[in-house]
Coordinates of C-alpha atoms in Angstrom, one line a residue:
M26 CA 19.9 22.2 -10.2
A27 CA 17.4 24.8 -9.2
S28 CA 19.3 27.0 -6.8
K29 CA 16.2 28.4 -5.1
I30 CA 15.5 25.0 -3.4
T31 CA 17.4 25.1 -0.1
K32 CA 15.1 23.2 2.2
I33 CA 12.9 20.2 1.5
G34 CA 10.2 18.8 3.7
V35 CA 9.2 15.1 3.9
L36 CA 6.0 13.7 5.3
T37 CA 4.1 10.4 5.4
S38 CA 0.3 10.5 5.0
G39 CA -2.6 8.0 5.0
G40 CA -2.2 4.4 6.1
D41 CA 1.3 3.3 7.0
S42 CA 3.1 0.7 4.9
P43 CA 6.4 -1.1 5.3
G44 CA 9.2 0.8 3.5
M45 CA 8.0 4.3 4.5
N46 CA 10.9 4.6 7.0
A47 CA 13.3 3.5 4.4
A48 CA 12.0 6.2 2.0
I49 CA 12.2 8.9 4.7
R50 CA 15.8 7.8 5.3
S51 CA 16.6 8.0 1.6
V52 CA 15.1 11.5 1.2
V53 CA 17.0 12.8 4.3
R54 CA 20.3 11.3 3.3
T55 CA 20.0 12.4 -0.4
C56 CA 19.4 15.9 0.9
A57 CA 22.5 15.6 3.1
Y58 CA 24.5 14.3 0.2
L59 CA 23.4 17.2 -2.0
K60 CA 23.9 19.8 0.8
I61 CA 20.2 20.6 1.1
E62 CA 18.4 21.0 4.4
C63 CA 15.7 18.5 5.2
V64 CA 12.7 18.9 7.6
G65 CA 10.5 16.1 8.8
V66 CA 6.8 17.0 8.9
Y67 CA 5.2 15.0 11.7
R68 CA 1.6 13.6 11.5
G69 CA 1.2 14.3 7.8
Y70 CA -0.9 17.2 6.6
Q71 CA -2.2 17.8 10.2
G72 CA 1.3 18.4 11.3
M73 CA 1.9 20.7 8.3
I74 CA -1.0 22.8 9.3
E75 CA 0.2 23.0 13.0
G76 CA 3.8 23.5 12.1
D77 CA 5.0 20.3 13.7
F78 CA 8.4 20.3 12.0
K79 CA 11.8 18.9 13.0
A80 CA 15.1 19.3 11.2
L81 CA 16.6 16.0 10.1
D82 CA 20.1 15.1 9.2
A83 CA 21.9 11.9 8.1
R84 CA 22.3 10.7 11.7
S85 CA 18.6 11.4 12.5
V86 CA 17.6 8.4 10.4
N87 CA 20.1 5.8 11.7
N88 CA 18.7 2.3 12.0
I89 CA 15.2 2.9 10.6
I90 CA 15.6 1.2 7.2
N91 CA 14.5 -2.1 8.8
K92 CA 11.6 -0.8 10.8
G93 CA 7.9 -0.9 9.8
G94 CA 5.5 2.0 10.3
T95 CA 6.7 5.6 10.0
I96 CA 8.8 7.6 12.5
L97 CA 7.1 10.7 11.2
K98 CA 3.7 9.3 12.2
S99 CA 0.5 9.7 10.1
A100 CA -2.9 11.2 10.7
R101 CA -6.1 11.8 8.9
C102 CA -6.6 15.6 8.4
D103 CA -10.1 16.9 7.5
D104 CA -8.8 20.4 7.8
F105 CA -6.5 20.0 4.8
R106 CA -9.6 19.3 2.7
T107 CA -10.6 22.9 3.3
K108 CA -9.1 26.0 1.6
E109 CA -8.5 27.5 5.0
G110 CA -6.6 24.5 6.2
R111 CA -4.4 24.5 3.2
E112 CA -3.7 28.2 3.6
K113 CA -2.6 27.5 7.2
A114 CA -0.3 24.8 5.9
H115 CA 1.2 27.1 3.3
T116 CA 1.8 29.8 5.9
Q117 CA 3.7 27.3 8.1
L118 CA 5.8 26.0 5.3
I119 CA 6.8 29.6 4.3
K120 CA 7.5 30.5 7.9
E121 CA 9.8 27.4 8.2
G122 CA 11.6 28.3 5.0
I123 CA 10.6 25.0 3.3
D124 CA 10.8 25.3 -0.5
A125 CA 9.3 22.0 -1.6
F126 CA 8.1 18.7 0.0
V127 CA 8.0 15.0 -0.7
V128 CA 4.9 13.2 0.3
I129 CA 4.9 9.4 0.9
G130 CA 1.4 7.9 0.8
G131 CA -1.4 6.8 -1.4
N132 CA -4.2 8.2 -3.6
G133 CA -5.7 10.5 -0.9
S134 CA -2.3 11.9 0.0
F135 CA -1.6 12.7 -3.6
K136 CA -4.9 14.3 -4.2
G137 CA -4.1 16.7 -1.3
A138 CA -0.7 17.4 -2.7
L139 CA -2.1 18.0 -6.2
L140 CA -4.7 20.5 -4.9
F141 CA -2.1 22.3 -2.8
N142 CA 0.3 22.6 -5.8
E143 CA -2.5 24.0 -8.0
E144 CA -3.4 26.7 -5.4
Y145 CA 0.2 27.7 -4.4
D146 CA 2.4 26.5 -7.2
F147 CA 4.4 24.8 -4.4
P148 CA 6.9 22.1 -5.7
V149 CA 5.9 18.6 -4.6
I150 CA 6.9 15.0 -5.5
G151 CA 5.0 11.9 -4.4
I152 CA 6.3 8.5 -3.4
P153 CA 3.7 5.7 -3.5
G154 CA 3.5 4.1 -0.1
T155 CA 0.6 1.7 0.2
I156 CA 0.3 -2.1 0.5
D157 CA -2.6 -2.3 -1.9
N158 CA -0.3 -1.7 -5.0
D159 CA -3.2 0.3 -6.6
I160 CA -1.6 3.4 -7.9
L161 CA -1.1 4.0 -11.6
G162 CA 2.4 4.8 -12.7
S163 CA 4.3 2.2 -10.8
S164 CA 4.5 -1.6 -11.1
Y165 CA 5.1 -1.8 -7.3
T166 CA 4.2 0.5 -4.4
L167 CA 6.1 0.6 -1.2
G168 CA 4.9 -2.1 1.2
F169 CA 3.2 -4.4 -1.3
D170 CA 6.0 -6.9 -1.4
T171 CA 6.3 -7.0 2.4
A172 CA 2.5 -7.3 2.7
I173 CA 2.2 -10.3 0.4
N174 CA 5.1 -12.0 2.1
T175 CA 3.4 -11.5 5.5
V176 CA 0.2 -13.0 4.1
V177 CA 2.0 -16.0 2.6
D178 CA 3.8 -16.7 5.9
A179 CA 0.4 -16.5 7.7
I180 CA -1.3 -18.8 5.2
D181 CA 1.5 -21.3 5.5
K182 CA 0.9 -21.5 9.2
I183 CA -2.9 -21.7 8.8
R184 CA -2.4 -24.6 6.3
D185 CA -0.7 -26.6 9.0
T186 CA -3.8 -26.4 11.2
A187 CA -6.1 -26.9 8.2
S188 CA -4.3 -30.1 7.2
S189 CA -4.1 -31.4 10.7
H190 CA -7.9 -31.1 11.3
N191 CA -9.2 -31.6 7.7
R192 CA -10.6 -28.1 7.7
L193 CA -11.6 -25.4 5.2
F194 CA -10.2 -22.0 6.0
F195 CA -11.5 -18.7 4.6
V196 CA -8.6 -16.2 5.0
E197 CA -9.5 -12.6 4.6
V198 CA -6.8 -10.2 3.4
M199 CA -6.8 -6.5 2.8
G200 CA -8.0 -5.2 -0.6
R201 CA -11.2 -3.2 -0.4
D202 CA -11.1 -2.0 -4.0
V203 CA -8.4 -4.2 -5.6
G204 CA -7.3 -7.8 -5.3
H205 CA -3.5 -7.6 -5.8
I206 CA -2.7 -8.9 -2.3
A207 CA -5.2 -11.7 -2.5
L208 CA -4.2 -12.8 -6.0
N209 CA -0.4 -12.8 -5.5
A210 CA -0.5 -14.2 -2.0
G211 CA -3.1 -16.8 -3.1
V212 CA -0.9 -18.1 -5.9
G213 CA 2.2 -17.9 -3.8
A214 CA 0.6 -19.9 -0.9
G215 CA -1.2 -22.4 -3.2
A216 CA -4.7 -21.4 -2.2
E217 CA -7.5 -23.6 -3.6
E218 CA -9.6 -20.5 -4.5
I219 CA -9.0 -16.8 -4.6
L220 CA -11.9 -14.3 -4.4
I221 CA -11.2 -10.7 -5.5
P222 CA -13.3 -7.5 -6.1
E223 CA -12.5 -7.5 -9.8
Q224 CA -14.2 -10.9 -10.4
N225 CA -17.5 -11.8 -8.8
L226 CA -17.3 -15.5 -9.2
G227 CA -20.6 -16.2 -7.5
L228 CA -21.5 -18.5 -4.7
E229 CA -22.3 -21.5 -7.0
R230 CA -18.9 -21.5 -8.6
L231 CA -17.3 -21.4 -5.1
L232 CA -19.3 -24.4 -4.1
D233 CA -18.4 -26.2 -7.3
S234 CA -14.7 -25.5 -6.8
L235 CA -14.9 -26.8 -3.2
K236 CA -16.7 -30.0 -4.4
R237 CA -14.0 -30.6 -7.0
S238 CA -11.3 -30.2 -4.4
K239 CA -13.0 -32.7 -2.1
A240 CA -13.6 -35.1 -5.0
S241 CA -10.0 -34.9 -6.0
G242 CA -8.9 -36.1 -2.6
K243 CA -8.1 -32.9 -0.9
S244 CA -8.8 -33.2 2.8
S245 CA -8.3 -29.5 3.6
S246 CA -8.6 -26.2 1.6
I247 CA -7.6 -22.6 1.8
V248 CA -9.7 -19.9 0.2
I249 CA -8.2 -16.4 0.1
V250 CA -10.8 -13.6 0.2
A251 CA -10.0 -9.9 -0.5
E252 CA -12.1 -7.8 1.9
G253 CA -13.8 -6.1 -1.1
D254 CA -14.9 -9.3 -2.8
K255 CA -18.5 -9.3 -3.9
T256 CA -19.2 -13.0 -3.7
G257 CA -20.7 -12.6 -0.3
K258 CA -21.5 -9.7 2.0
N259 CA -18.5 -10.7 4.1
V260 CA -16.2 -13.6 4.8
F261 CA -18.4 -14.8 7.7
E262 CA -21.4 -15.0 5.4
L263 CA -19.3 -17.1 3.0
K264 CA -18.6 -19.4 5.9
E265 CA -22.2 -19.8 6.8
Y266 CA -23.2 -20.4 3.2
V267 CA -20.7 -23.2 2.7
E268 CA -21.6 -24.8 6.1
E269 CA -25.2 -24.8 5.0
H270 CA -24.6 -26.2 1.5
L271 CA -21.6 -28.4 2.1
P272 CA -21.9 -29.7 5.6
I273 CA -19.0 -32.1 4.9
Y274 CA -16.6 -29.2 5.5
D275 CA -15.5 -28.0 8.9
V276 CA -15.2 -24.3 8.2
R277 CA -13.1 -21.7 10.0
V278 CA -12.4 -18.0 9.3
S279 CA -9.1 -16.1 9.8
V280 CA -9.1 -12.3 9.3
L281 CA -5.5 -11.2 9.0
G282 CA -6.3 -7.5 9.4
H283 CA -3.7 -4.8 10.1
M284 CA -0.9 -7.3 10.7
Q285 CA -0.4 -7.0 6.9
R286 CA 0.7 -3.4 7.3
G287 CA 3.3 -4.0 9.9
G288 CA 6.6 -5.7 10.2
S289 CA 10.1 -5.2 8.9
P290 CA 10.1 -4.4 5.2
T291 CA 11.6 -6.9 2.7
C292 CA 14.8 -6.3 0.9
F293 CA 12.8 -5.5 -2.2
D294 CA 10.9 -2.7 -0.4
R295 CA 14.0 -1.3 1.2
V296 CA 15.8 -1.1 -2.1
L297 CA 12.8 0.4 -3.8
A298 CA 12.3 3.0 -1.1
S299 CA 15.9 4.0 -1.3
R300 CA 15.7 4.4 -5.1
M301 CA 12.5 6.3 -4.9
G302 CA 13.8 8.7 -2.2
V303 CA 16.8 9.6 -4.3
K304 CA 14.7 10.1 -7.4
A305 CA 12.2 12.3 -5.6
V306 CA 14.9 14.7 -4.2
E307 CA 16.8 14.9 -7.5
S308 CA 13.6 15.6 -9.4
I309 CA 12.8 18.5 -7.1
L310 CA 16.2 20.0 -7.6
E311 CA 15.8 19.6 -11.4
G312 CA 12.8 21.9 -11.1
K313 CA 10.2 19.2 -11.5
S314 CA 6.9 19.1 -9.6
N315 CA 3.5 17.6 -9.4
L316 CA 4.9 14.2 -10.2
M317 CA 5.0 10.7 -8.6
V318 CA 8.1 8.5 -8.6
G319 CA 7.4 5.0 -9.7
I320 CA 9.2 1.9 -11.1
K321 CA 8.5 0.2 -14.4
D322 CA 10.7 -2.4 -16.0
T323 CA 13.3 -2.0 -13.2
K324 CA 13.6 1.7 -14.1
M325 CA 12.6 4.8 -12.1
V326 CA 9.9 6.8 -13.9
L327 CA 7.9 9.9 -13.2
T328 CA 4.1 10.1 -13.6
P329 CA 1.9 13.2 -13.2
L330 CA 0.0 13.1 -9.9
A331 CA -3.2 13.8 -11.8
E332 CA -2.7 10.6 -13.8
A333 CA -1.6 8.5 -10.8
I334 CA -4.8 9.2 -8.9
K335 CA -7.2 8.7 -11.8
A336 CA -8.0 5.0 -11.4
H337 CA -6.8 1.8 -9.8
T338 CA -4.3 -0.4 -11.4
D339 CA -5.6 -3.3 -13.5
I340 CA -5.5 -6.9 -12.1
D341 CA -3.0 -9.2 -13.7
E342 CA -5.2 -11.4 -16.0
E343 CA -2.3 -13.7 -16.7
L344 CA -1.9 -14.4 -13.0
I345 CA -5.6 -15.1 -12.8
R346 CA -5.1 -17.7 -15.5
V347 CA -2.2 -19.2 -13.6
S348 CA -4.3 -19.4 -10.5
D349 CA -7.1 -21.2 -12.3
I350 CA -4.6 -23.8 -13.6
M351 CA -2.9 -24.3 -10.2
T352 CA -6.2 -25.0 -8.4
T353 CA -6.9 -27.9 -10.7

């Protein structure tokens, strides 16, 4: 253990995701177990710049493992993008006596932490908290499992209406740059077609697929559309195109939006958050820095932040093949 570490800060940054509170709880209680002080940094990097800190102990995080969102709040911070802003943040950390911090967030949050570390050699460990599951170095990010279960539950309910009225539903899910939510939830919910940013299937293939579904006897269909899909400009344009070329369909659109970010985290996300929090604190006390905690093959692993933010994770080609077979 590095004896110089006596106080660790923890913050959440970027978009919230289910499991963030469970990760905060894990960091705080691991610090308590190891006799290290823990400080919550409120409102992400903005709160760091303003010195919005609060000491946290094991009892401070009672009954939050089951809650969505983040008790530490989150905020966008343009000031932290500037050298002056980061200097203010460093001053506040030193003033508070914080020796290292754990940041729970996504790519943007990690870029800020990496730059801060390079400028001040300040120990930092990242925990991937984003429903998009788009960060290299971890098979799963916090919130992804909860998000796809939320989507599947919503689609199951939409299918009841689709079946009752013989309708075609386009269901838009989050995924501006990657289609992990759409692909996994689409397979899990038995969608007739899944449209993702990684594959521009084209409008004609979509029409052909819907024609085959109709010809095979299906009276209703569900098409999952990731918000970043390139098949049409947006999900409403897809609706209009299908209505124009396949008037036999009664088409509706459902945009799930931010409901995918909320809700009580699944058991998987709670356990993952607990493991990641322990690993993050232990890594700091071992003198490690500039790393992200992840999970691969059920094991906790560490990935350099610089590698984690390089690119998005690849889509699962095998799952795409399964999807194609299941929509037969």
